[in-house]
Every structure is written in structure tokens, then in C-alpha cells.
mmCIF file of C-alpha atoms and ligand atoms in Angstrom:
data_model
loop_
_atom_site.group_PDB
_atom_site.id
_atom_site.type_symbol
_atom_site.label_atom_id
_atom_site.label_comp_id
_atom_site.label_asym_id
_atom_site.label_seq_id
_atom_site.Cartn_x
_atom_site.Cartn_y
_atom_site.Cartn_z
ATOM 1 C CA MET A 1 -296.169 58.339 108.308
ATOM 2 C CA THR A 2 -295.165 54.259 108.284
ATOM 3 C CA LEU A 3 -297.954 52.261 106.023
ATOM 4 C CA PRO A 4 -299.804 49.307 107.026
ATOM 5 C CA ALA A 5 -301.404 51.455 109.660
ATOM 6 C CA LEU A 6 -302.491 48.545 112.087
ATOM 7 C CA GLU A 7 -304.710 49.293 114.809
ATOM 8 C CA ARG A 8 -307.800 47.419 117.095
ATOM 9 C CA ALA A 9 -311.107 48.836 117.058
ATOM 10 C CA TYR A 10 -313.040 46.703 121.004
ATOM 11 C CA ALA A 11 -316.675 46.306 120.636
ATOM 12 C CA LYS A 12 -318.322 47.055 123.193
ATOM 13 C CA VAL A 13 -320.745 46.233 126.021
ATOM 14 C CA ASN A 14 -322.920 48.052 128.666
ATOM 15 C CA LEU A 15 -323.055 46.842 131.690
ATOM 16 C CA CYS A 16 -325.899 49.286 132.835
ATOM 17 C CA LEU A 17 -328.029 51.028 130.200
ATOM 18 C CA PHE A 18 -331.132 52.717 132.007
ATOM 19 C CA LEU A 19 -333.406 54.498 129.408
ATOM 20 C CA GLY A 20 -334.572 58.146 129.777
ATOM 21 C CA PRO A 21 -337.248 60.480 127.164
ATOM 22 C CA PRO A 22 -336.883 61.177 123.997
ATOM 23 C CA ARG A 23 -335.074 64.172 123.338
ATOM 24 C CA ALA A 24 -335.475 67.180 120.782
ATOM 25 C CA ASP A 25 -333.004 65.727 118.552
ATOM 26 C CA GLY A 26 -333.703 61.809 118.454
ATOM 27 C CA ARG A 27 -331.541 60.680 120.803
ATOM 28 C CA HIS A 28 -332.769 58.485 123.994
ATOM 29 C CA GLU A 29 -330.929 60.535 127.004
ATOM 30 C CA LEU A 30 -328.801 57.270 128.513
ATOM 31 C CA LEU A 31 -327.160 56.452 131.405
ATOM 32 C CA THR A 32 -325.300 53.559 130.713
ATOM 33 C CA LEU A 33 -321.381 52.176 132.459
ATOM 34 C CA PHE A 34 -320.175 51.346 129.097
ATOM 35 C CA ASP A 35 -316.848 49.261 129.149
ATOM 36 C CA SER A 36 -314.343 47.324 125.876
ATOM 37 C CA LEU A 37 -313.663 44.268 125.194
ATOM 38 C CA THR A 38 -311.047 42.314 123.579
ATOM 39 C CA LEU A 39 -313.916 40.945 120.745
ATOM 40 C CA ALA A 40 -312.737 43.670 117.785
ATOM 41 C CA ASP A 41 -311.973 44.119 114.958
ATOM 42 C CA GLU A 42 -308.730 44.094 113.090
ATOM 43 C CA LEU A 43 -308.121 48.068 110.827
ATOM 44 C CA SER A 44 -305.275 47.610 108.454
ATOM 45 C CA VAL A 45 -304.629 51.756 106.454
ATOM 46 C CA THR A 46 -302.792 51.277 103.204
ATOM 47 C CA ALA A 47 -301.429 53.477 100.225
ATOM 48 C CA ALA A 48 -304.211 54.731 97.574
ATOM 49 C CA PRO A 49 -303.174 56.512 94.842
ATOM 50 C CA SER A 50 -306.413 56.052 92.952
ATOM 51 C CA GLY A 51 -308.276 58.023 96.617
ATOM 52 C CA ASP A 52 -309.574 56.800 99.727
ATOM 53 C CA ARG A 53 -311.403 53.890 99.603
ATOM 54 C CA VAL A 54 -312.767 51.044 102.445
ATOM 55 C CA VAL A 55 -312.997 47.587 102.374
ATOM 56 C CA CYS A 56 -315.630 45.773 104.694
ATOM 57 C CA ALA A 57 -316.952 41.872 103.689
ATOM 58 C CA GLY A 58 -319.797 41.150 105.700
ATOM 59 C CA VAL A 59 -320.833 44.810 106.052
ATOM 60 C CA PRO A 60 -322.492 46.627 102.635
ATOM 61 C CA GLY A 61 -323.468 50.405 101.775
ATOM 62 C CA ARG A 62 -321.969 52.607 103.408
ATOM 63 C CA ASN A 63 -319.682 52.509 106.350
ATOM 64 C CA LEU A 64 -318.955 54.741 109.147
ATOM 65 C CA VAL A 65 -315.329 54.653 108.759
ATOM 66 C CA ALA A 66 -315.417 56.263 105.490
ATOM 67 C CA ASP A 67 -317.751 58.736 107.294
ATOM 68 C CA ALA A 68 -315.103 59.064 109.813
ATOM 69 C CA VAL A 69 -311.573 59.570 106.782
ATOM 70 C CA ALA A 70 -314.217 62.168 105.220
ATOM 71 C CA ALA A 71 -314.472 64.200 108.109
ATOM 72 C CA LEU A 72 -310.628 63.743 109.230
ATOM 73 C CA ARG A 73 -310.409 65.254 105.296
ATOM 74 C CA ALA A 74 -312.664 68.060 105.894
ATOM 75 C CA ALA A 75 -311.315 68.942 108.972
ATOM 76 C CA GLY A 76 -307.917 69.579 106.658
ATOM 77 C CA TRP A 77 -306.374 65.840 108.202
ATOM 78 C CA ASP A 78 -304.629 65.082 105.166
ATOM 79 C CA PRO A 79 -302.451 61.817 104.099
ATOM 80 C CA PRO A 80 -301.972 60.895 100.690
ATOM 81 C CA GLY A 81 -305.167 58.102 100.035
ATOM 82 C CA LEU A 82 -305.556 55.655 101.988
ATOM 83 C CA CYS A 83 -306.660 52.339 101.604
ATOM 84 C CA VAL A 84 -309.113 50.831 105.104
ATOM 85 C CA ALA A 85 -309.368 47.249 105.130
ATOM 86 C CA ILE A 86 -311.634 45.784 107.986
ATOM 87 C CA GLU A 87 -311.986 42.001 109.359
ATOM 88 C CA LYS A 88 -315.178 41.575 110.864
ATOM 89 C CA ARG A 89 -314.931 40.350 114.157
ATOM 90 C CA ILE A 90 -317.409 41.919 116.721
ATOM 91 C CA PRO A 91 -321.632 40.915 114.921
ATOM 92 C CA VAL A 92 -322.516 43.014 112.751
ATOM 93 C CA ALA A 93 -325.621 45.129 114.394
ATOM 94 C CA ALA A 94 -325.653 43.396 117.313
ATOM 95 C CA GLY A 95 -325.730 46.235 119.862
ATOM 96 C CA MET A 96 -321.847 45.611 120.405
ATOM 97 C CA GLY A 97 -320.776 49.077 118.455
ATOM 98 C CA GLY A 98 -318.672 47.503 116.133
ATOM 99 C CA GLY A 99 -319.554 50.008 113.433
ATOM 100 C CA SER A 100 -318.675 53.172 115.785
ATOM 101 C CA ALA A 101 -315.734 51.164 117.436
ATOM 102 C CA ASP A 102 -314.411 50.894 113.663
ATOM 103 C CA ALA A 103 -314.709 54.786 113.605
ATOM 104 C CA ALA A 104 -313.395 55.528 116.563
ATOM 105 C CA ALA A 105 -310.111 53.519 115.692
ATOM 106 C CA VAL A 106 -309.363 55.227 113.045
ATOM 107 C CA LEU A 107 -310.093 58.583 114.613
ATOM 108 C CA ARG A 108 -307.225 56.975 117.415
ATOM 109 C CA LEU A 109 -305.114 56.315 114.252
ATOM 110 C CA ALA A 110 -305.406 59.351 112.766
ATOM 111 C CA PRO A 111 -302.551 61.253 113.754
ATOM 112 C CA ARG A 112 -299.818 58.575 113.420
ATOM 113 C CA LEU A 113 -300.662 58.900 109.633
ATOM 114 C CA ALA A 114 -300.813 62.977 109.130
ATOM 115 C CA PRO A 115 -301.140 66.169 112.306
ATOM 116 C CA VAL A 116 -304.668 66.631 112.793
ATOM 117 C CA ASP A 117 -306.174 69.306 115.522
ATOM 118 C CA PRO A 118 -307.971 67.172 118.507
ATOM 119 C CA GLY A 119 -310.422 69.485 119.021
ATOM 120 C CA ALA A 120 -312.044 68.169 115.839
ATOM 121 C CA VAL A 121 -311.415 64.615 115.987
ATOM 122 C CA ALA A 122 -313.159 65.270 119.416
ATOM 123 C CA ARG A 123 -315.895 67.243 117.653
ATOM 124 C CA ILE A 124 -316.077 64.423 114.228
ATOM 125 C CA ALA A 125 -316.198 61.306 117.433
ATOM 126 C CA ALA A 126 -319.315 63.230 117.978
ATOM 127 C CA GLY A 127 -321.451 64.283 114.872
ATOM 128 C CA LEU A 128 -320.498 60.257 114.206
ATOM 129 C CA GLY A 129 -322.901 58.837 116.540
ATOM 130 C CA ALA A 130 -322.861 58.868 120.571
ATOM 131 C CA ASP A 131 -321.348 55.226 120.656
ATOM 132 C CA VAL A 132 -318.591 56.795 119.124
ATOM 133 C CA PRO A 133 -316.302 58.876 121.743
ATOM 134 C CA ALA A 134 -316.810 56.276 124.141
ATOM 135 C CA GLN A 135 -314.873 54.162 121.719
ATOM 136 C CA VAL A 136 -312.332 56.679 121.282
ATOM 137 C CA ASP A 137 -310.748 56.095 123.929
ATOM 138 C CA PRO A 138 -311.146 51.972 125.482
ATOM 139 C CA GLY A 139 -312.145 51.376 128.305
ATOM 140 C CA PRO A 140 -314.366 51.906 130.818
ATOM 141 C CA SER A 141 -317.044 54.661 130.600
ATOM 142 C CA ILE A 142 -319.771 56.521 132.532
ATOM 143 C CA GLY A 143 -322.074 57.982 129.885
ATOM 144 C CA THR A 144 -324.644 60.576 129.763
ATOM 145 C CA GLY A 145 -326.517 61.997 127.828
ATOM 146 C CA ALA A 146 -326.950 60.271 124.447
ATOM 147 C CA GLY A 147 -324.148 58.658 126.408
ATOM 148 C CA ASP A 148 -321.737 60.938 124.269
ATOM 149 C CA VAL A 149 -320.584 62.832 127.832
ATOM 150 C CA LEU A 150 -318.432 60.542 129.762
ATOM 151 C CA LEU A 151 -316.511 60.708 133.570
ATOM 152 C CA PRO A 152 -313.824 58.291 132.346
ATOM 153 C CA LEU A 153 -313.209 55.043 135.569
ATOM 154 C CA PRO A 154 -310.228 53.767 136.570
ATOM 155 C CA GLY A 155 -311.076 50.467 136.193
ATOM 156 C CA LEU A 156 -313.646 47.396 136.847
ATOM 157 C CA PRO A 157 -313.518 44.843 138.715
ATOM 158 C CA PRO A 158 -312.352 41.497 136.907
ATOM 159 C CA TYR A 159 -315.287 39.862 135.427
ATOM 160 C CA GLY A 160 -315.306 37.397 131.761
ATOM 161 C CA VAL A 161 -317.913 37.691 128.961
ATOM 162 C CA LEU A 162 -320.176 35.122 127.101
ATOM 163 C CA VAL A 163 -320.642 35.976 123.891
ATOM 164 C CA LEU A 164 -323.769 35.013 122.294
ATOM 165 C CA PRO A 165 -324.244 36.151 118.651
ATOM 166 C CA GLN A 166 -328.114 36.373 117.602
ATOM 167 C CA PRO A 167 -329.075 34.228 114.127
ATOM 168 C CA SER A 168 -330.279 37.772 113.102
ATOM 169 C CA PRO A 169 -329.241 41.490 112.984
ATOM 170 C CA LEU A 170 -331.839 44.157 115.272
ATOM 171 C CA PRO A 171 -331.330 47.464 114.086
ATOM 172 C CA THR A 172 -330.604 50.357 116.975
ATOM 173 C CA ALA A 173 -333.778 53.067 115.990
ATOM 174 C CA ALA A 174 -336.287 50.065 115.933
ATOM 175 C CA VAL A 175 -335.171 48.673 119.799
ATOM 176 C CA TYR A 176 -335.876 52.214 121.007
ATOM 177 C CA ARG A 177 -339.381 52.707 118.402
ATOM 178 C CA GLU A 178 -339.881 49.780 120.842
ATOM 179 C CA ALA A 179 -338.788 50.594 123.923
ATOM 180 C CA ASP A 180 -341.373 54.008 123.355
ATOM 181 C CA ARG A 181 -344.527 51.697 122.422
ATOM 182 C CA LEU A 182 -343.685 50.096 125.432
ATOM 183 C CA GLY A 183 -343.288 53.360 127.573
ATOM 184 C CA LEU A 184 -339.721 52.150 128.898
ATOM 185 C CA ALA A 185 -337.918 55.303 129.363
ATOM 186 C CA ARG A 186 -337.600 56.106 133.071
ATOM 187 C CA THR A 187 -337.890 60.610 133.640
ATOM 188 C CA SER A 188 -334.891 62.176 133.853
ATOM 189 C CA ASP A 189 -334.745 63.130 137.751
ATOM 190 C CA GLU A 190 -335.142 59.547 138.035
ATOM 191 C CA LEU A 191 -331.542 59.322 135.977
ATOM 192 C CA ALA A 192 -330.540 62.788 137.520
ATOM 193 C CA ALA A 193 -331.209 60.367 140.666
ATOM 194 C CA LEU A 194 -329.085 56.589 139.381
ATOM 195 C CA ARG A 195 -326.702 58.563 138.254
ATOM 196 C CA ASP A 196 -325.579 60.906 141.519
ATOM 197 C CA GLU A 197 -325.415 57.398 143.115
ATOM 198 C CA LEU A 198 -323.948 55.352 140.159
ATOM 199 C CA THR A 199 -320.318 56.525 140.914
ATOM 200 C CA SER A 200 -320.446 55.194 143.993
ATOM 201 C CA VAL A 201 -321.683 51.882 143.794
ATOM 202 C CA VAL A 202 -318.930 51.835 141.011
ATOM 203 C CA ALA A 203 -316.957 52.052 143.012
ATOM 204 C CA ASP A 204 -318.186 49.740 145.271
ATOM 205 C CA ARG A 205 -318.114 46.695 143.148
ATOM 206 C CA LEU A 206 -320.941 47.377 140.661
ATOM 207 C CA PRO A 207 -323.695 45.559 142.619
ATOM 208 C CA ASP A 208 -325.027 42.478 140.503
ATOM 209 C CA ALA A 209 -328.172 44.297 140.174
ATOM 210 C CA TRP A 210 -327.411 46.873 139.069
ATOM 211 C CA ILE A 211 -325.652 45.174 135.649
ATOM 212 C CA VAL A 212 -329.439 46.169 133.688
ATOM 213 C CA ASN A 213 -330.187 47.171 130.510
ATOM 214 C CA ASP A 214 -333.531 48.933 130.334
ATOM 215 C CA LEU A 215 -332.982 47.962 125.865
ATOM 216 C CA GLN A 216 -333.328 44.110 127.229
ATOM 217 C CA PRO A 217 -338.298 44.340 126.980
ATOM 218 C CA ALA A 218 -338.355 45.773 123.483
ATOM 219 C CA ALA A 219 -335.354 44.155 121.642
ATOM 220 C CA VAL A 220 -336.571 40.985 123.584
ATOM 221 C CA SER A 221 -339.884 42.033 122.548
ATOM 222 C CA LEU A 222 -338.935 41.639 118.399
ATOM 223 C CA ALA A 223 -336.534 38.595 118.767
ATOM 224 C CA PRO A 224 -337.906 37.020 121.317
ATOM 225 C CA VAL A 225 -335.673 33.890 120.297
ATOM 226 C CA ILE A 226 -333.286 36.288 122.814
ATOM 227 C CA GLU A 227 -334.775 34.524 126.054
ATOM 228 C CA ASP A 228 -333.224 31.077 124.853
ATOM 229 C CA ALA A 229 -329.644 32.591 124.623
ATOM 230 C CA LEU A 230 -330.692 34.135 128.004
ATOM 231 C CA GLN A 231 -332.056 31.036 130.245
ATOM 232 C CA ALA A 232 -328.555 29.432 128.641
ATOM 233 C CA ALA A 233 -326.296 32.003 129.693
ATOM 234 C CA ARG A 234 -328.196 30.915 133.252
ATOM 235 C CA ASP A 235 -328.350 27.629 133.314
ATOM 236 C CA ALA A 236 -323.929 27.865 131.723
ATOM 237 C CA GLY A 237 -324.039 29.629 135.399
ATOM 238 C CA ALA A 238 -323.292 33.342 134.476
ATOM 239 C CA ASP A 239 -323.699 35.162 137.445
ATOM 240 C CA ARG A 240 -325.680 38.317 135.123
ATOM 241 C CA ALA A 241 -326.839 37.292 131.459
ATOM 242 C CA LEU A 242 -328.837 40.734 130.034
ATOM 243 C CA VAL A 243 -329.026 41.694 126.023
ATOM 244 C CA CYS A 244 -325.977 43.520 125.125
ATOM 245 C CA GLY A 245 -326.615 47.675 124.099
ATOM 246 C CA SER A 246 -330.018 47.727 121.853
ATOM 247 C CA GLY A 247 -328.344 44.069 120.826
ATOM 248 C CA PRO A 248 -329.795 41.817 119.736
ATOM 249 C CA THR A 249 -326.347 39.889 121.194
ATOM 250 C CA VAL A 250 -326.456 38.412 124.363
ATOM 251 C CA ILE A 251 -324.073 38.190 127.081
ATOM 252 C CA GLY A 252 -323.160 36.467 130.349
ATOM 253 C CA LEU A 253 -321.101 37.751 132.517
ATOM 254 C CA TYR A 254 -318.562 35.537 134.829
ATOM 255 C CA ARG A 255 -317.340 37.911 137.451
ATOM 256 C CA GLY A 256 -314.170 38.191 139.888
ATOM 257 C CA GLU A 257 -310.442 36.677 138.662
ATOM 258 C CA ASP A 258 -311.721 33.619 138.251
ATOM 259 C CA GLY A 259 -314.438 34.870 135.619
ATOM 260 C CA PRO A 260 -312.490 34.597 132.400
ATOM 261 C CA ASP A 261 -312.186 30.979 132.769
ATOM 262 C CA ARG A 262 -315.533 29.385 133.985
ATOM 263 C CA ALA A 263 -316.668 32.597 130.544
ATOM 264 C CA THR A 264 -314.683 30.046 127.946
ATOM 265 C CA ALA A 265 -316.137 26.177 130.365
ATOM 266 C CA ALA A 266 -319.820 28.069 129.398
ATOM 267 C CA ALA A 267 -318.965 29.098 125.538
ATOM 268 C CA HIS A 268 -317.492 26.083 124.809
ATOM 269 C CA SER A 269 -320.784 23.254 126.455
ATOM 270 C CA LEU A 270 -322.810 25.954 124.632
ATOM 271 C CA GLN A 271 -320.909 25.267 121.890
ATOM 272 C CA ALA A 272 -323.835 22.605 120.129
ATOM 273 C CA SER A 273 -326.678 25.553 120.400
ATOM 274 C CA PHE A 274 -325.178 28.528 120.115
ATOM 275 C CA PRO A 275 -321.564 27.107 117.296
ATOM 276 C CA ARG A 276 -321.305 31.721 117.026
ATOM 277 C CA ALA A 277 -320.413 31.265 120.985
ATOM 278 C CA THR A 278 -317.160 32.921 121.933
ATOM 279 C CA VAL A 279 -315.645 34.761 124.979
ATOM 280 C CA ALA A 280 -314.098 37.812 125.688
ATOM 281 C CA ALA A 281 -312.638 40.199 128.356
ATOM 282 C CA PRO A 282 -312.144 43.791 129.445
ATOM 283 C CA VAL A 283 -309.528 45.809 127.426
ATOM 284 C CA GLY A 284 -308.880 47.773 130.934
ATOM 285 C CA ARG A 285 -308.262 51.538 130.364
ATOM 286 C CA GLY A 286 -304.879 52.746 129.528
ATOM 287 C CA VAL A 287 -303.259 48.853 128.903
ATOM 288 C CA LEU A 288 -303.871 49.647 124.317
ATOM 289 C CA ASP A 289 -302.034 46.808 122.268
ATOM 290 C CA PRO A 290 -302.358 49.055 119.196
ATOM 291 C CA MET A 291 -301.379 45.987 116.529
ATOM 292 C CA PRO A 292 -297.898 46.130 115.682
ATOM 293 C CA ASN A 293 -296.845 46.728 112.130
ATOM 294 C CA GLU A 294 -295.401 43.371 110.310
HETATM 295 P P1 ATP B 1 -324.990 51.088 117.972
HETATM 296 O O1 ATP B 1 -323.775 51.284 117.833
HETATM 297 O O2 ATP B 1 -326.155 50.751 117.323
HETATM 298 O O3 ATP B 1 -324.584 49.980 118.803
HETATM 299 P P2 ATP B 1 -324.871 47.668 116.308
HETATM 300 O O4 ATP B 1 -323.073 47.119 116.845
HETATM 301 O O5 ATP B 1 -326.055 47.762 117.372
HETATM 302 O O6 ATP B 1 -324.310 49.102 116.309
HETATM 303 P P3 ATP B 1 -322.736 47.603 114.209
HETATM 304 O O7 ATP B 1 -322.290 47.085 113.929
HETATM 305 O O8 ATP B 1 -322.902 49.016 114.393
HETATM 306 O O9 ATP B 1 -324.673 47.381 114.946
HETATM 307 O O10 ATP B 1 -323.642 48.298 112.869
HETATM 308 C C1 ATP B 1 -324.728 48.989 112.495
HETATM 309 C C2 ATP B 1 -324.501 49.305 111.154
HETATM 310 O O11 ATP B 1 -323.697 49.671 110.764
HETATM 311 C C3 ATP B 1 -325.222 48.273 109.790
HETATM 312 O O12 ATP B 1 -326.371 47.470 109.844
HETATM 313 C C4 ATP B 1 -324.649 49.027 109.002
HETATM 314 O O13 ATP B 1 -325.128 49.281 107.664
HETATM 315 C C5 ATP B 1 -323.431 50.196 109.468
HETATM 316 N N1 ATP B 1 -322.287 50.076 109.404
HETATM 317 C C6 ATP B 1 -321.429 50.222 108.666
HETATM 318 N N2 ATP B 1 -319.992 50.891 108.700
HETATM 319 C C7 ATP B 1 -320.424 49.559 110.211
HETATM 320 C C8 ATP B 1 -319.072 49.062 110.181
HETATM 321 N N3 ATP B 1 -317.625 49.695 109.739
HETATM 322 N N4 ATP B 1 -318.907 47.879 110.548
HETATM 323 C C9 ATP B 1 -320.898 47.341 111.095
HETATM 324 N N5 ATP B 1 -321.697 48.378 110.584
HETATM 325 C C10 ATP B 1 -321.231 49.074 109.799
#
């Protein structure tokens, strides 16, 4: 085992998110197209002789990374005590899957620290949260079930992302409750029909009309300020502007080879009204760049 062990935890974006009905386990059926972005937290694992701990400034309370470490140990993973320090760059409680990404990053680096059964890692990922499995293996994938049944995709057409974090967080559960109150869910049959079409639609360059988020009206209903950010992204030339996941972060998508440059120009132009505006690009599949050990 080589310490420190370093790993990036990539934010996720839902390029489309179709909402289905609630299931018996309380989660909702979903059809979504995930992708992983270069916007990433940084994890550094060092030795902690007095026992495992997690250090994560800006995130009070129990950390999903501590749950991931505890679950790995319960499955027989047995390195000496560890300290996981997390440098947060992904906005918190913002719809970009930051907590899930951090937990997924720990699951990804676990085999570098001690032997672990890959089947156990997959089970732990699914138990930690619906978004975690997609983030263990970053890159584009179609998610069904509650978003945890994955069909990995080789790649997507190029794009750049303008990220507009919002002033206040939105708890994911509250957004789903609001979506239920507003009656936004599609039927299971509708979701199944969309799923059949999505694979071929993705192969056909994912038309703009498919870049939609069914949770957006619920997020806007709880945080109307989101509308201003959506309009700002459109005014700054975004090909599509939408709420990321359950929000409240707003993203502008700039499609094509020049997308990343256009997103960067947009972020600069919006700096005065959105000081936390930033840009990101897709990580791509299989081009993971583990952070070099110092
Ligand atoms: P979702 O995965 O549901 O889209 P999100 O992106 O909206 O989540 P996160 O940033 O993952 O939100 O945080 C949701 C909550 O999880 C936070 O309010 C925080 O208390 C808790 N949390 C636990 N561990 C972490 C972590 N490592 N990073 C961020 N939040 C964490």
C-alpha cells in the first residue's frame, strides 16, 4: 500500500432525466443519461494509527465517505487505520452528486490499499445511494431502475459545461417530494418507451429536445431564483440550459468541438452576476486520470 493515495471524485451531470413513479422502496423510477465532469473533489488518503477518520471542510455531520469506509471494512477490507481528507470543489447539496462521487472515489481506490472483493464493492456502491454505482466507473451511461442499473456508453459528442452554483442548497428529498406534489412523474410505460428510444437517440448525437430534466419544475418551484440563472445561461449563448440533477445548480451546455471555449467565454461574461460561475468538460470513458502520488 502506497500512501498518500490520491483520487479525484468527478461531479455528475444528468444530460436527460425522465422521472417515473415512486417505488415501494421510496426511490423513484428514473431514466437518465449520466456523464462525469472534470469538476472534481480531491481525496487524499494517509495513515491514521488511531483509527479511520474523514476530514471534509464545508460538510458538517456524517460523511458518505465514512459510510463507504465502514462498509468496506465490514466486507473484509482491512488496511491499517486511514484518514481520508476531502478537498471539496463540487458544490454541496447542489444536484451534482458530490457526496456520491466522494464515496465512489473511495470505492475506486480501495483495491490499491488492500484486497477487496469486486462483488462486495458493487453491492456497497448500490447500498450507499442510487447515484453511487454510476460514479464508481466515471463516464457516460444510461441509468434505469432508480438510476442505479447502468448501461455504460463509449462516449458522447463533445460539449462544454457552464456551471452556475446557486446561493442556497436544495435537499434532494425535498425536490422529489415537490415533484410528486406537482404530479411530474411519467408512467412506467412512458418511461419504458423512452428507454427503448434513448439508446438509438444517443447514438444519433442526442438531439437538443432530449436534453431535459423532469425535476426542473420542482426545483424552480422551491427556489425560483433558478429561473434567473437559466435565463442568464441562455443569454450567454448556451445551446441548452437546465437544472443539474435535483438542483439547484444550473448548467449551460455548449455543444460541439468549440463547446468548452464557448462555455469558458460565457463563465467570464457572467462573473459579475455569478461570482461562483465555473466551467467543466466531460471526463470521457476509460481515460481516468488518477492523481499522481506526490
Ligand atoms: P445527489 O447525489 O442526491 O444529487 P447532491 O449533489 O444534491 O446529491 P451532495 O453534495 O452529494 O448533494 O450532498 C448532499 C448531502 O449529503 C449534504 O447536505 C451533506 O450533508 C451530505 N454529505 C455527506 N457526505 C458528503 C460529501 N462527501 N460531500 C458532500 N456532501 C456530503
